[in-house]
PDB file of C-alpha atoms in Angstrom:
ATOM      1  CA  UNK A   1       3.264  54.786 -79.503  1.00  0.00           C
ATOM      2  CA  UNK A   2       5.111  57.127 -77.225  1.00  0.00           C
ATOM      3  CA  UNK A   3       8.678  56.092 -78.462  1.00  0.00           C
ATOM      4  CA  UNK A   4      11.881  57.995 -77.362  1.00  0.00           C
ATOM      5  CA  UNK A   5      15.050  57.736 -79.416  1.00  0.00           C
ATOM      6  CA  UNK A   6      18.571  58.851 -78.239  1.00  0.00           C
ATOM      7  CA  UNK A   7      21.817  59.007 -81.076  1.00  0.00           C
ATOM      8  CA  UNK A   8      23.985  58.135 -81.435  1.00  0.00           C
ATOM      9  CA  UNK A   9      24.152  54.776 -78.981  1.00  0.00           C
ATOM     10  CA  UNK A  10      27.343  54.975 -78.546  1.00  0.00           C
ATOM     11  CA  UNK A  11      30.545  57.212 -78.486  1.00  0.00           C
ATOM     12  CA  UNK A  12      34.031  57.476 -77.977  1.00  0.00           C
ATOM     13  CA  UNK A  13      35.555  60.674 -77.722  1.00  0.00           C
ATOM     14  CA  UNK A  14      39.135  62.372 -76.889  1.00  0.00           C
ATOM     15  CA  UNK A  15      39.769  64.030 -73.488  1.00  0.00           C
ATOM     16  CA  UNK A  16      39.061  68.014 -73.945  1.00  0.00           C
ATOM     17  CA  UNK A  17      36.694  67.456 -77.127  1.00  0.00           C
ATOM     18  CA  UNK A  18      32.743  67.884 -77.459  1.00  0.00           C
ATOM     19  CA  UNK A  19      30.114  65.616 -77.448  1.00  0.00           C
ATOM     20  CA  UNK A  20      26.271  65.800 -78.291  1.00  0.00           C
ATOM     21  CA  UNK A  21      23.530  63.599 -77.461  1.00  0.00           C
ATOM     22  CA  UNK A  22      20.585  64.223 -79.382  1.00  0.00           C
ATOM     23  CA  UNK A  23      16.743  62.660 -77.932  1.00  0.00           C
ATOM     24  CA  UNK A  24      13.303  63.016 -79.833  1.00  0.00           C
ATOM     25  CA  UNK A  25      10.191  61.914 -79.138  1.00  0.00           C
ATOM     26  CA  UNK A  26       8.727  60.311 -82.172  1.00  0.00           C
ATOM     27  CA  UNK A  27       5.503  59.851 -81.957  1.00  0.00           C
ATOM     28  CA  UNK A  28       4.442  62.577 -79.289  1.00  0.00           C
ATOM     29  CA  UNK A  29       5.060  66.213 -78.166  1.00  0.00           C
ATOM     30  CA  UNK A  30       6.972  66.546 -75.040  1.00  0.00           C
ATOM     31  CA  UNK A  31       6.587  69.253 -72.913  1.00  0.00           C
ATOM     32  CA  UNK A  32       9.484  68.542 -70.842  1.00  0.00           C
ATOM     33  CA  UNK A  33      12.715  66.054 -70.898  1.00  0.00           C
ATOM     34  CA  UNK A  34      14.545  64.896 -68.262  1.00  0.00           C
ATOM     35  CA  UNK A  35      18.449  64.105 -68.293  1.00  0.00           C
ATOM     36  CA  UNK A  36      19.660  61.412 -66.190  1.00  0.00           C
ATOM     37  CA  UNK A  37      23.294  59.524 -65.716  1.00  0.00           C
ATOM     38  CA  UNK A  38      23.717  56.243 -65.258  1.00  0.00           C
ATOM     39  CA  UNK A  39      26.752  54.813 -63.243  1.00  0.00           C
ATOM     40  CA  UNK A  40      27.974  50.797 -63.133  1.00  0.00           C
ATOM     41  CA  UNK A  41      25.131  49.008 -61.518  1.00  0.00           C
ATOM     42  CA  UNK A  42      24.091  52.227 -59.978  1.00  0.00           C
ATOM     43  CA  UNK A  43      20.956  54.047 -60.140  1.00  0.00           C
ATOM     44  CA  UNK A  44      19.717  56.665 -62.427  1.00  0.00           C
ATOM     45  CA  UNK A  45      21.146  60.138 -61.356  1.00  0.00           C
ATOM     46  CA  UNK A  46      18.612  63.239 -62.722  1.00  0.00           C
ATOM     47  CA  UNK A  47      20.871  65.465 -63.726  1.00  0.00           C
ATOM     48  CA  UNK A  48      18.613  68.180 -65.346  1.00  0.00           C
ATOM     49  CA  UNK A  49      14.937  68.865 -66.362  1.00  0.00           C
ATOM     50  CA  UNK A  50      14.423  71.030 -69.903  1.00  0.00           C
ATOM     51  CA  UNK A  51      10.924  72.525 -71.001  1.00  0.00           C
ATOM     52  CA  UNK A  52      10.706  73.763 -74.180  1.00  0.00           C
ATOM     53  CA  UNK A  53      11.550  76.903 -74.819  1.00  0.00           C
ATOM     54  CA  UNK A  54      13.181  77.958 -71.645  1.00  0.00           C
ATOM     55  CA  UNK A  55      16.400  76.968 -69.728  1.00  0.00           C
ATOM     56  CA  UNK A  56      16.964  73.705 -68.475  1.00  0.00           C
ATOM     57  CA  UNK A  57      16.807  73.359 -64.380  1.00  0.00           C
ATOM     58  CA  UNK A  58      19.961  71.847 -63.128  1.00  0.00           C
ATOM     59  CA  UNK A  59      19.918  69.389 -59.891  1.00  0.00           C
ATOM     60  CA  UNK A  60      22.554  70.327 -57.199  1.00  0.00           C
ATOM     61  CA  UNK A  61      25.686  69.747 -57.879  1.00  0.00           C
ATOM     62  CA  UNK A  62      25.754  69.270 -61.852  1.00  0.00           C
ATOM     63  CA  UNK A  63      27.832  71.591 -63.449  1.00  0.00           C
ATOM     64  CA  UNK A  64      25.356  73.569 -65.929  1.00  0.00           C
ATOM     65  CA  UNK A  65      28.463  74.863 -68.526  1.00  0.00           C
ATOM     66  CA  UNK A  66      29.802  71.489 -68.653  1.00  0.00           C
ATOM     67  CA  UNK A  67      26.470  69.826 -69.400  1.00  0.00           C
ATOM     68  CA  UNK A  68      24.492  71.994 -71.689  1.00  0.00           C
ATOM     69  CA  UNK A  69      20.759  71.501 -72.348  1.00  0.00           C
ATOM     70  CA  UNK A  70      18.739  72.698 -75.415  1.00  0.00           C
ATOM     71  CA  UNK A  71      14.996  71.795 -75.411  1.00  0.00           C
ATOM     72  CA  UNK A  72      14.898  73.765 -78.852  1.00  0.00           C
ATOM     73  CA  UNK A  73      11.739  72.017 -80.211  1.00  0.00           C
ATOM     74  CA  UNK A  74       8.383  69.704 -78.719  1.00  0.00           C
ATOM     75  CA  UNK A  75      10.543  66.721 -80.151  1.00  0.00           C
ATOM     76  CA  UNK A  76      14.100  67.102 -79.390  1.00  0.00           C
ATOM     77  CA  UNK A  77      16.093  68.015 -76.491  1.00  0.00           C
ATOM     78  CA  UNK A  78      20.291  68.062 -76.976  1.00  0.00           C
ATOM     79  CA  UNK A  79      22.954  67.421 -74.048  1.00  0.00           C
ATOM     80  CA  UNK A  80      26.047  68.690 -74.786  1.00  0.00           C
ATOM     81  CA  UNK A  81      29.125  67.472 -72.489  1.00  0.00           C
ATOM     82  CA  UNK A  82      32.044  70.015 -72.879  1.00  0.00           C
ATOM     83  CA  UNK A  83      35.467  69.601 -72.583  1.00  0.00           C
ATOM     84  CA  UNK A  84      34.519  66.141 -71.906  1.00  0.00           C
ATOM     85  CA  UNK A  85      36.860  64.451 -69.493  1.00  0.00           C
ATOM     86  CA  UNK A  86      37.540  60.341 -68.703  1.00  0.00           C
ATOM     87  CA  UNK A  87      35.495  60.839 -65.475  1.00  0.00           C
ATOM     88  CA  UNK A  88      32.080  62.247 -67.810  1.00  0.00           C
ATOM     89  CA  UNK A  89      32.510  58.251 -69.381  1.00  0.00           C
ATOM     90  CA  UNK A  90      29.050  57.013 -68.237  1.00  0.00           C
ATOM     91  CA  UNK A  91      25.670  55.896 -69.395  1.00  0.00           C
ATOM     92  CA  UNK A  92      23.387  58.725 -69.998  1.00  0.00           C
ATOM     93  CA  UNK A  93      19.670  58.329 -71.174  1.00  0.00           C
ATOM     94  CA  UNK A  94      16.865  60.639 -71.146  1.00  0.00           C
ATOM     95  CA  UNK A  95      13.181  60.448 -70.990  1.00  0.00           C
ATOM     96  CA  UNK A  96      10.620  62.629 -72.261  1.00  0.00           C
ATOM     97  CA  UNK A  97       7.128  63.366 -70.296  1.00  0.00           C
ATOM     98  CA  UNK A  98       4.003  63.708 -72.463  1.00  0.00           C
ATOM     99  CA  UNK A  99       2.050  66.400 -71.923  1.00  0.00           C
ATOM    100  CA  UNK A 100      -1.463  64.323 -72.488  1.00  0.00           C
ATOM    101  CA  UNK A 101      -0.767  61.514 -71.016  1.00  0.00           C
ATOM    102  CA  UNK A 102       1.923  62.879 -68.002  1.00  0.00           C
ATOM    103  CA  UNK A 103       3.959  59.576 -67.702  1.00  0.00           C
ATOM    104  CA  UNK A 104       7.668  59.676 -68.951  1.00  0.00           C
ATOM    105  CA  UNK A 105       9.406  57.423 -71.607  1.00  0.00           C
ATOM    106  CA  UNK A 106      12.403  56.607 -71.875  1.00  0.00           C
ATOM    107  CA  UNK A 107      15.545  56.691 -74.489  1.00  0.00           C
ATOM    108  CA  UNK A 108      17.354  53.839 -75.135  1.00  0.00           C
ATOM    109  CA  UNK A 109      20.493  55.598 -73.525  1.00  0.00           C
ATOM    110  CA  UNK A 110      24.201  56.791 -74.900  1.00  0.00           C
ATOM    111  CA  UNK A 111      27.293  54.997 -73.908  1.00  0.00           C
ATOM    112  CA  UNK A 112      29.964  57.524 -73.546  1.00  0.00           C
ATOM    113  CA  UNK A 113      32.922  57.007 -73.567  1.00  0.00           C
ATOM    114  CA  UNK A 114      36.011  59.557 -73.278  1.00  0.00           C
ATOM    115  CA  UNK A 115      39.605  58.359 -73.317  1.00  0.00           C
TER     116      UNK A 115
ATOM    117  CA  UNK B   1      13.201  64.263 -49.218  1.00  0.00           C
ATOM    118  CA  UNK B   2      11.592  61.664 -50.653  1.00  0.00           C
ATOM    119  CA  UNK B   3      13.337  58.293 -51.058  1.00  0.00           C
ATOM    120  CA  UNK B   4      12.843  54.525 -52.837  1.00  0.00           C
ATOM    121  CA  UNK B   5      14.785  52.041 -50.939  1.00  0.00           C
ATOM    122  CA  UNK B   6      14.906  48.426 -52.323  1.00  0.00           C
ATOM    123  CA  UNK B   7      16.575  45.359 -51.919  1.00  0.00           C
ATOM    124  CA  UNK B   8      19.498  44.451 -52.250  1.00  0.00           C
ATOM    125  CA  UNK B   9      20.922  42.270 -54.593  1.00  0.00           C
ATOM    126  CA  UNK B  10      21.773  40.571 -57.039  1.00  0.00           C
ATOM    127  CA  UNK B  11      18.729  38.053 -56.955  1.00  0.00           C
ATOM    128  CA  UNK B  12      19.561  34.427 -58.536  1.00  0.00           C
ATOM    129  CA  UNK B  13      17.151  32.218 -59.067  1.00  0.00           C
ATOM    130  CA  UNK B  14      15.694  29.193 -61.298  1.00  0.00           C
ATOM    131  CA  UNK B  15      13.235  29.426 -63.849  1.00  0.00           C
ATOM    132  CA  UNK B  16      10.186  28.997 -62.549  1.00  0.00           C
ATOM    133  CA  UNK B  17      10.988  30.207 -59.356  1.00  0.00           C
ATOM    134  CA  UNK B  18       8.837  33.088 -57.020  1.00  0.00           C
ATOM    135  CA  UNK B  19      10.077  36.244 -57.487  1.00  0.00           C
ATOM    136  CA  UNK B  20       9.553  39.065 -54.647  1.00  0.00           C
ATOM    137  CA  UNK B  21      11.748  42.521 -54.954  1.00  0.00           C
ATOM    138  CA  UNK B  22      10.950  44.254 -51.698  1.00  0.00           C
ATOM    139  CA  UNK B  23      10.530  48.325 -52.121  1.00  0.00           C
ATOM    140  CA  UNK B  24       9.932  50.768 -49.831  1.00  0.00           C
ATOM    141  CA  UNK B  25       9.216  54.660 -50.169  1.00  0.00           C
ATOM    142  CA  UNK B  26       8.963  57.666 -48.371  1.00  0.00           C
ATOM    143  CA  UNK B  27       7.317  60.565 -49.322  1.00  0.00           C
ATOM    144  CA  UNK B  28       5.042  63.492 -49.033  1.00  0.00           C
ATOM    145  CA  UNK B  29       1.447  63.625 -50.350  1.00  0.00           C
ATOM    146  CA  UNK B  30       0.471  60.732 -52.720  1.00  0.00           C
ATOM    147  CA  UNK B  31       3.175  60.030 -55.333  1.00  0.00           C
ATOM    148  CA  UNK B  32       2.485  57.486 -57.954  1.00  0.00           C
ATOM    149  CA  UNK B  33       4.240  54.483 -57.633  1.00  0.00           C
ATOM    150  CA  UNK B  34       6.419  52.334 -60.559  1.00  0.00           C
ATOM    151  CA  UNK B  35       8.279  49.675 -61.486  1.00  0.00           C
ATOM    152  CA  UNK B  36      11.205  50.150 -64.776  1.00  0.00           C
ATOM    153  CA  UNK B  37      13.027  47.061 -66.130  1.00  0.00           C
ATOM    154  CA  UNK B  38      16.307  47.638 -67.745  1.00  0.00           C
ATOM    155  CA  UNK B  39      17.719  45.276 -69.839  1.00  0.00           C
ATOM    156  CA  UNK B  40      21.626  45.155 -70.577  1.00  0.00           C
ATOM    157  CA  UNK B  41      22.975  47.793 -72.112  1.00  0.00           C
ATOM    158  CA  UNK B  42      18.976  49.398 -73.188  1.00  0.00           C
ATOM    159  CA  UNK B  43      17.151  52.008 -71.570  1.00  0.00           C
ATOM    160  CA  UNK B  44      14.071  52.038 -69.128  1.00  0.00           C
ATOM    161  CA  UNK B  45      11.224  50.548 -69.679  1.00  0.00           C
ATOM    162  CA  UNK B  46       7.892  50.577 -67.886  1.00  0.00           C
ATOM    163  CA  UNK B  47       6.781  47.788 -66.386  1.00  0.00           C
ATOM    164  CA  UNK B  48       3.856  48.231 -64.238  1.00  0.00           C
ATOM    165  CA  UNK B  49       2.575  51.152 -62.323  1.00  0.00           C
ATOM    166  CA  UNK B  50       0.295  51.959 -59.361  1.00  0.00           C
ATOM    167  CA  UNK B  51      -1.497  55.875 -58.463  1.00  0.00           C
ATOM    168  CA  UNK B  52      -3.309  55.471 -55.697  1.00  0.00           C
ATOM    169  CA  UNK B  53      -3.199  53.417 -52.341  1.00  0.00           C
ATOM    170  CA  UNK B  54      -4.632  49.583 -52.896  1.00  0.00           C
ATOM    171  CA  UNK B  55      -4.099  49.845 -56.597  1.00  0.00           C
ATOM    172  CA  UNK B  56      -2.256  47.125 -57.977  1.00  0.00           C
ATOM    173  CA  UNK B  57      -0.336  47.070 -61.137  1.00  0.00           C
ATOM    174  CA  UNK B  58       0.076  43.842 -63.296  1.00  0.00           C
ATOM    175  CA  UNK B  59       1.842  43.338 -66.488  1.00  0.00           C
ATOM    176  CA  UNK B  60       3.622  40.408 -67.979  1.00  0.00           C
ATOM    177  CA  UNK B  61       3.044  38.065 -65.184  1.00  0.00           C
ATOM    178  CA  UNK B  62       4.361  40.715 -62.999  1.00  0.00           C
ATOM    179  CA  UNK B  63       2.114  42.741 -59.983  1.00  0.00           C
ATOM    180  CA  UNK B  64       2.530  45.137 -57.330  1.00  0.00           C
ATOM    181  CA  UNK B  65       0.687  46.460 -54.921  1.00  0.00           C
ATOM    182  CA  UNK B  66       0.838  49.927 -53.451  1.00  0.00           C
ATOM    183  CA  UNK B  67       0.217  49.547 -49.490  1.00  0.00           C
ATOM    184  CA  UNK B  68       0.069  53.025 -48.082  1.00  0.00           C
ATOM    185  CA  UNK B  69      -0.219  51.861 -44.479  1.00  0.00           C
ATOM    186  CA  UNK B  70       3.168  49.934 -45.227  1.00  0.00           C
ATOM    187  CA  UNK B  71       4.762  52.546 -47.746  1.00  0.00           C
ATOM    188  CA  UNK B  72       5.502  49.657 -49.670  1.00  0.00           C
ATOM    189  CA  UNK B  73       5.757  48.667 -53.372  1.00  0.00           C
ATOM    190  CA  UNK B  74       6.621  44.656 -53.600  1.00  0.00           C
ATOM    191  CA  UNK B  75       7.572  43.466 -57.016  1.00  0.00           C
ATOM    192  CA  UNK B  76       6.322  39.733 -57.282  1.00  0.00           C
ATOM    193  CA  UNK B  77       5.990  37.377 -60.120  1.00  0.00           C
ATOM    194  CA  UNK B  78       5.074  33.564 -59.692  1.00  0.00           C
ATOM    195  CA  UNK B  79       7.307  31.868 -61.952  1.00  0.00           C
ATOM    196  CA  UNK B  80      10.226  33.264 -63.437  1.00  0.00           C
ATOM    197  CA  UNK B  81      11.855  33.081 -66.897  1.00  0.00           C
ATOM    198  CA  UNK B  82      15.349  33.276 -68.139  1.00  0.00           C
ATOM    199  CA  UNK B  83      14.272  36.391 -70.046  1.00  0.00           C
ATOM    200  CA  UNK B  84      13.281  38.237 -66.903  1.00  0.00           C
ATOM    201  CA  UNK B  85      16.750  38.639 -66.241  1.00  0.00           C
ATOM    202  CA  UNK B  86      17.080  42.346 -65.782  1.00  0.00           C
ATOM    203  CA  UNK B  87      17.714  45.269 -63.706  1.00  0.00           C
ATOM    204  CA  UNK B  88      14.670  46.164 -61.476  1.00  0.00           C
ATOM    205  CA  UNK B  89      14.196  49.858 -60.249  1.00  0.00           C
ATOM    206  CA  UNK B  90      11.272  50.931 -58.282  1.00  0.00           C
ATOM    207  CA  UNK B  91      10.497  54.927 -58.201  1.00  0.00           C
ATOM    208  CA  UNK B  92       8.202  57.251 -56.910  1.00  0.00           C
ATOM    209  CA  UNK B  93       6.883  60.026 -59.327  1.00  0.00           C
ATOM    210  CA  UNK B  94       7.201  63.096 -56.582  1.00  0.00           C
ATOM    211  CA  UNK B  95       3.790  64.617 -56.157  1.00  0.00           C
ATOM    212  CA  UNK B  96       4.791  68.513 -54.463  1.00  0.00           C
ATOM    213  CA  UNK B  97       7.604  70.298 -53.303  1.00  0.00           C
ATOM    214  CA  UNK B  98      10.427  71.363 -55.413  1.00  0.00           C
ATOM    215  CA  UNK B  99      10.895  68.059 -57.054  1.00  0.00           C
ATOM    216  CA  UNK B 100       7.371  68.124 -58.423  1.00  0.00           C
ATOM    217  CA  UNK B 101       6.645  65.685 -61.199  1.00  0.00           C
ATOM    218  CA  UNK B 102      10.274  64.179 -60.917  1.00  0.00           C
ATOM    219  CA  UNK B 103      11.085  60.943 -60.409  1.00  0.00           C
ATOM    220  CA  UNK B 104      13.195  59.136 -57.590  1.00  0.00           C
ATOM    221  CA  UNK B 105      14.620  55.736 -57.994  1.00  0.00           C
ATOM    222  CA  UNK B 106      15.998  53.375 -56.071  1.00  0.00           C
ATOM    223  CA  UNK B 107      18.921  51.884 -55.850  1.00  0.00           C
ATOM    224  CA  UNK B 108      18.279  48.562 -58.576  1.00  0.00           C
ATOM    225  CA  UNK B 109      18.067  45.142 -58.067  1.00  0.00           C
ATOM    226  CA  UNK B 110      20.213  42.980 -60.872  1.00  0.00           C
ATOM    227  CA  UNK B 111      17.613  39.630 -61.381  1.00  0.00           C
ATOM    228  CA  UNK B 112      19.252  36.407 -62.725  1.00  0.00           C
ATOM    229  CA  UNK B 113      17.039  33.666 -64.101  1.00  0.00           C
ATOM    230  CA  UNK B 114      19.156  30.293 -64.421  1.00  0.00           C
ATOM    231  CA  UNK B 115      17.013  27.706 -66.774  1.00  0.00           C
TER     232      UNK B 115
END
C-alpha cells in the first residue's frame, strides 16, 4: 500500500511552452502533497505544500505563477511549470502525506527537460 | 532553522564492507528522524525511521539510532551489497514552527558498492 505515482516520467518541452505534472495517490487519501525539485546530485528543494481544496503554500523564493499547484481532489495534485524556460530543466518529484498514517510517500519523480 | 547535515561523499566501498553515513540535525522540539534511499533516476524511498530519542530503526540490514544527547542519526549497515548502491538522504520531519510537518533533508551521500 501507500503508492504514489507521478506522469508522465519524463518530458521534453520547447522554451516558452507549458508543462504539467500530474501525482496521485493510489491506494490512499492524501490530505496534503508536497512539491519538491531535485538538482544534479543535490538535495531535494520543497518548493510548495498543497492541501486539498485550498491554495498551495509556496516556500521563499519560488515563483507561485510560474509553478502552479492544484490539489483539486484527495488523490491528485497537478504542477504546472509556465512558460517553461532551459533553467526549470530539473528533476521534480512529489510526495503525498497520509492523513491516517502521517508519514509521506513519495513519487517516482519527472525528468524535465526544456530545450 | 532546523538543519540535516551529513557526510560528505561519494562513499566507495567493497561488498561486504561496513557501512557508516554520519548525520547530524538540529532542531527544535522532537522531530522524527529518517533515512530515504534513492536509486538512479527513481524517487524516494523510505528506508528506516526513528520518533523518539533511543529508538532505533532497522530495515534491510540497515539501522540507525537516534541519539538526542548527540543530535545524531548514523546510518550503518554491516556488510554491504552491490545493490545498496544509492543515494542516501537523512531528514528531519519538523515538529513546530512554521515549517510544521515538513521535511528537511540533507545534503545526500552517493554510496558505491564495488563486488
Amino acid at each position: 500500500g501507500a503508492v504514489v505515482s507521478q506522469h508522465p516520467s519524463r518530458v521534453i518541452c520547447k522554451s516558452g511552452t507549458s508543462v504539467k505534472i500530474e501525482c496521485r495517490s493510489l491506494d490512499f487519501q492524501a490530505t496534503t502533497m508536497f512539491w519538491y525539485r531535485q538538482f544534479p546530485k543535490k538535495s531535494l528543494m520543497l518548493m510548495a505544500t498543497s492541501n486539498e481544496g485550498s491554495k498551495a503554500t509556496y516556500e521563499q523564493g519560488v515563483e507561485k505563477d510560474k509553478f502552479l499547484i492544484n490539489h483539486a481532489s484527495l488523490t491528485l495534485s497537478t504542477l504546472t511549470v509556465t512558460s517553461a524556460h532551459p533553467e526549470d530543466s530539473s528533476f521534480y518529484i512529489c510526495s503525498a502525506r497520509s492523513y491516517t498514517r502521517g508519514e509521506q510517500f513519495f513519487g517516482p519523480g519527472t525528468r524535465l527537460t526544456v530545450l | 532553522g532546523n538543519s540535516v547535515t551529513q557526510m560528505e561523499g561519494p562513499v566507495t566501498l567493497s561488498e561486504e564492507a561496513f557501512l557508516t553515513i554520519n548525520c547530524t540535525y538540529t532542531a527544535t522540539g522532537y522531530p522524527s528522524l529518517f533515512w530515504y534511499v534513492q536509486y538512479p533516476g527513481e524517487g524516494l524511498q523510505l528506508l528506516l525511521k526513528a520518533t523518539k530519542a533511543d529508538d532505533k530503526g532497522s530495515n534491510k540490514g540497515f539501522e540507525a539510532t537516534y541519539r538526542k544527547e548527540t543530535t545524531s542519526f548514523h546510518l550503518e549497515k554491516g556488510s554491504v551489497q552491490v545493490s545498496d548502491s544509492a543515494v542516501y538522504f537523512c531528514a528531519l520531519l519538523n515538529a513546530g514552527g512554521t515549517s510544521y510537518g515538513k521535511l528537511t533533508f540533507g545534503q545526500g551521500t552517493i554510496l558505491t558498492v564495488h563486488p
